[in-house]
Amino acid sequence: MNGLRMNEGFKEQVRERKEALEKLIKLLCEKEGNYPEGTLRVVDKKSYFQYYWRREATDTNGSYVPKDHMAIASALAQKDYDQKVLAKAREEYKLLAKYGEYISENALEDVYAGLHRGRKMIVTPLVPEQDKIVAEWLAESYEPMPFTENTEFYTGNEIRVRSKSELIIANLLEQYGVPYKYEKPIYLRGLGQVRPDFTCLNVRLGEEYVWEHFGMMDNAGYANKNIEKISIYQQNGFFSGKNMIATFESSQTPLSSKMIKGVIEEYLL
C-alpha cells in the first residue's frame, strides 16, 4: 500500500496550491471596487448575441448595450466570472488550510511509529515506513551488464562503474545518501532495451529519476547519436527535470563536481 504514504512532494503541492489561491483571492478582492454596478443579461439570437445591462436587482430585462459600448458588457461579464472564481477559491482555500493542518499533525505513518515496541513486533503496518520502501526499492534484482573494459572504477560502496565521470556521480550520490541502481535496464519504444547510467530514488518525494551522462559531446557522431536518444526518451515520457536527469561534458568542458552536487540537491533530496 505504498500509495498511502504521504510523501513530502504531495505536501509541498498542497502548500503551493494554498499559496496560489491566497494570491488569487487577494488579487480578486483588490479588483472588486473597479467593477460597474449591476449585472449582465445575455440573449442568444442564434447567429449573434445581444447584451443587456441590469443596473438594479429589480431590473429584469435591463437596457440594451450597443456595439460601441461593449466594454461595459465585457466588464460586467468579467465581474460575474471573477466573483464565481473568488467564491470557489475561498472555498478551496478554506478546505486546503484545514487539510494541510490535519495532515501535518495526523500522518498515517505516525500511528505505527507511535506504537509500543512490543506491539510493533506483532503488528504489520498498513502504511510502509520510509526505510522499508527504500530497502524494497534497492532489493529489486536485474541482470547487470558485463564489463569488457580493462579499467576498474569502484565507488565507496564497491559498485563498479565504467568511467571517471560516472565514478564522480556515483560517489556523490552515495555521499548524499541517494539510493541508486547502476545500469538498470528499461524499455523504450523506438529503441528497445536501454540502460540509463543511473536510476535514482528521491526518497523525500518517493519519485524515480533516470540519469544519463553524456561524456563526449565534442564528438559529432556521439553527440548526434545521443541527441536522438534523448528525443526517444522524451517520446517515452521521460523529460529532463521531471523524471530524467541529463548531464554533459566535453574535452573543453569537463565534468564539474560542483555542478553534480547542484543537480543532486535540486532533484534528488
mmCIF file with all atom_site columns, N, CA, C and O in Angstrom, residues 203-225:
data_model
loop_
_atom_site.group_PDB
_atom_site.id
_atom_site.type_symbol
_atom_site.label_atom_id
_atom_site.label_alt_id
_atom_site.label_comp_id
_atom_site.label_asym_id
_atom_site.label_entity_id
_atom_site.label_seq_id
_atom_site.pdbx_PDB_ins_code
_atom_site.Cartn_x
_atom_site.Cartn_y
_atom_site.Cartn_z
_atom_site.occupancy
_atom_site.B_iso_or_equiv
_atom_site.pdbx_formal_charge
_atom_site.auth_seq_id
_atom_site.auth_comp_id
_atom_site.auth_asym_id
_atom_site.auth_atom_id
_atom_site.pdbx_PDB_model_num
ATOM 1  N N  . VAL A 1 203 ? 13.932 10.013 -2.163  1.00 0.00 ? 203 VAL A N  1
ATOM 2  C CA . VAL A 1 203 ? 13.226 9.396  -1.042  1.00 0.00 ? 203 VAL A CA 1
ATOM 3  C C  . VAL A 1 203 ? 12.159 10.329 -0.494  1.00 0.00 ? 203 VAL A C  1
ATOM 4  O O  . VAL A 1 203 ? 11.057 9.909  -0.142  1.00 0.00 ? 203 VAL A O  1
ATOM 5  N N  . ARG A 1 204 ? 12.455 11.613 -0.427  1.00 0.00 ? 204 ARG A N  1
ATOM 6  C CA . ARG A 1 204 ? 11.511 12.579 0.140   1.00 0.00 ? 204 ARG A CA 1
ATOM 7  C C  . ARG A 1 204 ? 10.225 12.636 -0.674  1.00 0.00 ? 204 ARG A C  1
ATOM 8  O O  . ARG A 1 204 ? 9.133  12.668 -0.115  1.00 0.00 ? 204 ARG A O  1
ATOM 9  N N  . LEU A 1 205 ? 10.356 12.626 -1.990  1.00 0.00 ? 205 LEU A N  1
ATOM 10 C CA . LEU A 1 205 ? 9.196  12.719 -2.862  1.00 0.00 ? 205 LEU A CA 1
ATOM 11 C C  . LEU A 1 205 ? 8.631  11.354 -3.240  1.00 0.00 ? 205 LEU A C  1
ATOM 12 O O  . LEU A 1 205 ? 7.508  11.262 -3.723  1.00 0.00 ? 205 LEU A O  1
ATOM 13 N N  . GLY A 1 206 ? 9.443  10.306 -3.051  1.00 0.00 ? 206 GLY A N  1
ATOM 14 C CA . GLY A 1 206 ? 9.019  8.983  -3.493  1.00 0.00 ? 206 GLY A CA 1
ATOM 15 C C  . GLY A 1 206 ? 8.994  8.862  -4.997  1.00 0.00 ? 206 GLY A C  1
ATOM 16 O O  . GLY A 1 206 ? 8.200  8.106  -5.559  1.00 0.00 ? 206 GLY A O  1
ATOM 17 N N  . GLU A 1 207 ? 9.866  9.615  -5.689  1.00 0.00 ? 207 GLU A N  1
ATOM 18 C CA . GLU A 1 207 ? 9.869  9.640  -7.141  1.00 0.00 ? 207 GLU A CA 1
ATOM 19 C C  . GLU A 1 207 ? 11.197 9.119  -7.700  1.00 0.00 ? 207 GLU A C  1
ATOM 20 O O  . GLU A 1 207 ? 12.248 9.323  -7.108  1.00 0.00 ? 207 GLU A O  1
ATOM 21 N N  . GLU A 1 208 ? 11.111 8.468  -8.864  1.00 0.00 ? 208 GLU A N  1
ATOM 22 C CA . GLU A 1 208 ? 12.273 7.847  -9.503  1.00 0.00 ? 208 GLU A CA 1
ATOM 23 C C  . GLU A 1 208 ? 12.741 8.694  -10.684 1.00 0.00 ? 208 GLU A C  1
ATOM 24 O O  . GLU A 1 208 ? 11.920 9.219  -11.442 1.00 0.00 ? 208 GLU A O  1
ATOM 25 N N  . TYR A 1 209 ? 14.046 8.834  -10.813 1.00 0.00 ? 209 TYR A N  1
ATOM 26 C CA . TYR A 1 209 ? 14.652 9.569  -11.927 1.00 0.00 ? 209 TYR A CA 1
ATOM 27 C C  . TYR A 1 209 ? 15.655 8.662  -12.629 1.00 0.00 ? 209 TYR A C  1
ATOM 28 O O  . TYR A 1 209 ? 16.423 7.967  -11.966 1.00 0.00 ? 209 TYR A O  1
ATOM 29 N N  . VAL A 1 210 ? 15.669 8.704  -13.960 1.00 0.00 ? 210 VAL A N  1
ATOM 30 C CA . VAL A 1 210 ? 16.782 8.083  -14.688 1.00 0.00 ? 210 VAL A CA 1
ATOM 31 C C  . VAL A 1 210 ? 17.812 9.184  -14.952 1.00 0.00 ? 210 VAL A C  1
ATOM 32 O O  . VAL A 1 210 ? 17.457 10.343 -15.173 1.00 0.00 ? 210 VAL A O  1
ATOM 33 N N  . TRP A 1 211 ? 19.075 8.804  -14.900 1.00 0.00 ? 211 TRP A N  1
ATOM 34 C CA . TRP A 1 211 ? 20.167 9.768  -15.080 1.00 0.00 ? 211 TRP A CA 1
ATOM 35 C C  . TRP A 1 211 ? 21.092 9.256  -16.166 1.00 0.00 ? 211 TRP A C  1
ATOM 36 O O  . TRP A 1 211 ? 21.688 8.194  -16.041 1.00 0.00 ? 211 TRP A O  1
ATOM 37 N N  . GLU A 1 212 ? 21.187 10.029 -17.230 1.00 0.00 ? 212 GLU A N  1
ATOM 38 C CA . GLU A 1 212 ? 22.120 9.725  -18.322 1.00 0.00 ? 212 GLU A CA 1
ATOM 39 C C  . GLU A 1 212 ? 23.209 10.786 -18.350 1.00 0.00 ? 212 GLU A C  1
ATOM 40 O O  . GLU A 1 212 ? 22.920 11.985 -18.342 1.00 0.00 ? 212 GLU A O  1
ATOM 41 N N  . HIS A 1 213 ? 24.463 10.318 -18.376 1.00 0.00 ? 213 HIS A N  1
ATOM 42 C CA . HIS A 1 213 ? 25.574 11.251 -18.511 1.00 0.00 ? 213 HIS A CA 1
ATOM 43 C C  . HIS A 1 213 ? 26.195 11.071 -19.894 1.00 0.00 ? 213 HIS A C  1
ATOM 44 O O  . HIS A 1 213 ? 26.536 9.958  -20.305 1.00 0.00 ? 213 HIS A O  1
ATOM 45 N N  . PHE A 1 214 ? 26.320 12.175 -20.616 1.00 0.00 ? 214 PHE A N  1
ATOM 46 C CA . PHE A 1 214 ? 26.862 12.151 -21.970 1.00 0.00 ? 214 PHE A CA 1
ATOM 47 C C  . PHE A 1 214 ? 28.243 12.812 -21.950 1.00 0.00 ? 214 PHE A C  1
ATOM 48 O O  . PHE A 1 214 ? 28.360 14.012 -21.747 1.00 0.00 ? 214 PHE A O  1
ATOM 49 N N  . GLY A 1 215 ? 29.268 11.991 -22.165 1.00 0.00 ? 215 GLY A N  1
ATOM 50 C CA . GLY A 1 215 ? 30.607 12.433 -21.849 1.00 0.00 ? 215 GLY A CA 1
ATOM 51 C C  . GLY A 1 215 ? 31.512 12.827 -22.994 1.00 0.00 ? 215 GLY A C  1
ATOM 52 O O  . GLY A 1 215 ? 32.661 13.190 -22.761 1.00 0.00 ? 215 GLY A O  1
ATOM 53 N N  . MET A 1 216 ? 31.069 12.738 -24.233 1.00 0.00 ? 216 MET A N  1
ATOM 54 C CA . MET A 1 216 ? 31.952 13.091 -25.359 1.00 0.00 ? 216 MET A CA 1
ATOM 55 C C  . MET A 1 216 ? 31.197 13.995 -26.334 1.00 0.00 ? 216 MET A C  1
ATOM 56 O O  . MET A 1 216 ? 31.109 13.723 -27.530 1.00 0.00 ? 216 MET A O  1
ATOM 57 N N  . MET A 1 217 ? 30.662 15.071 -25.836 1.00 0.00 ? 217 MET A N  1
ATOM 58 C CA . MET A 1 217 ? 29.782 15.899 -26.655 1.00 0.00 ? 217 MET A CA 1
ATOM 59 C C  . MET A 1 217 ? 30.520 16.691 -27.734 1.00 0.00 ? 217 MET A C  1
ATOM 60 O O  . MET A 1 217 ? 29.881 17.300 -28.601 1.00 0.00 ? 217 MET A O  1
ATOM 61 N N  . ASP A 1 218 ? 31.852 16.708 -27.724 1.00 0.00 ? 218 ASP A N  1
ATOM 62 C CA . ASP A 1 218 ? 32.580 17.346 -28.815 1.00 0.00 ? 218 ASP A CA 1
ATOM 63 C C  . ASP A 1 218 ? 32.879 16.369 -29.948 1.00 0.00 ? 218 ASP A C  1
ATOM 64 O O  . ASP A 1 218 ? 33.476 16.731 -30.952 1.00 0.00 ? 218 ASP A O  1
ATOM 65 N N  . ASN A 1 219 ? 32.420 15.107 -29.789 1.00 0.00 ? 219 ASN A N  1
ATOM 66 C CA . ASN A 1 219 ? 32.497 14.114 -30.855 1.00 0.00 ? 219 ASN A CA 1
ATOM 67 C C  . ASN A 1 219 ? 31.163 14.152 -31.602 1.00 0.00 ? 219 ASN A C  1
ATOM 68 O O  . ASN A 1 219 ? 30.125 13.803 -31.053 1.00 0.00 ? 219 ASN A O  1
ATOM 69 N N  . ALA A 1 220 ? 31.190 14.588 -32.863 1.00 0.00 ? 220 ALA A N  1
ATOM 70 C CA . ALA A 1 220 ? 29.955 14.827 -33.620 1.00 0.00 ? 220 ALA A CA 1
ATOM 71 C C  . ALA A 1 220 ? 29.087 13.572 -33.718 1.00 0.00 ? 220 ALA A C  1
ATOM 72 O O  . ALA A 1 220 ? 27.860 13.637 -33.538 1.00 0.00 ? 220 ALA A O  1
ATOM 73 N N  . GLY A 1 221 ? 29.703 12.438 -34.007 1.00 0.00 ? 221 GLY A N  1
ATOM 74 C CA . GLY A 1 221 ? 28.936 11.202 -34.138 1.00 0.00 ? 221 GLY A CA 1
ATOM 75 C C  . GLY A 1 221 ? 28.255 10.822 -32.829 1.00 0.00 ? 221 GLY A C  1
ATOM 76 O O  . GLY A 1 221 ? 27.082 10.442 -32.806 1.00 0.00 ? 221 GLY A O  1
ATOM 77 N N  . TYR A 1 222 ? 29.026 10.926 -31.736 1.00 0.00 ? 222 TYR A N  1
ATOM 78 C CA . TYR A 1 222 ? 28.491 10.603 -30.402 1.00 0.00 ? 222 TYR A CA 1
ATOM 79 C C  . TYR A 1 222 ? 27.358 11.561 -30.041 1.00 0.00 ? 222 TYR A C  1
ATOM 80 O O  . TYR A 1 222 ? 26.308 11.150 -29.544 1.00 0.00 ? 222 TYR A O  1
ATOM 81 N N  . ALA A 1 223 ? 27.573 12.854 -30.299 1.00 0.00 ? 223 ALA A N  1
ATOM 82 C CA . ALA A 1 223 ? 26.567 13.862 -29.945 1.00 0.00 ? 223 ALA A CA 1
ATOM 83 C C  . ALA A 1 223 ? 25.272 13.632 -30.717 1.00 0.00 ? 223 ALA A C  1
ATOM 84 O O  . ALA A 1 223 ? 24.180 13.654 -30.138 1.00 0.00 ? 223 ALA A O  1
ATOM 85 N N  . ASN A 1 224 ? 25.359 13.413 -32.027 1.00 0.00 ? 224 ASN A N  1
ATOM 86 C CA . ASN A 1 224 ? 24.162 13.206 -32.834 1.00 0.00 ? 224 ASN A CA 1
ATOM 87 C C  . ASN A 1 224 ? 23.402 11.957 -32.402 1.00 0.00 ? 224 ASN A C  1
ATOM 88 O O  . ASN A 1 224 ? 22.161 11.946 -32.336 1.00 0.00 ? 224 ASN A O  1
ATOM 89 N N  . LYS A 1 225 ? 24.129 10.908 -32.111 1.00 0.00 ? 225 LYS A N  1
ATOM 90 C CA . LYS A 1 225 ? 23.507 9.658  -31.671 1.00 0.00 ? 225 LYS A CA 1
ATOM 91 C C  . LYS A 1 225 ? 22.735 9.870  -30.379 1.00 0.00 ? 225 LYS A C  1
ATOM 92 O O  . LYS A 1 225 ? 21.596 9.384  -30.219 1.00 0.00 ? 225 LYS A O  1
#
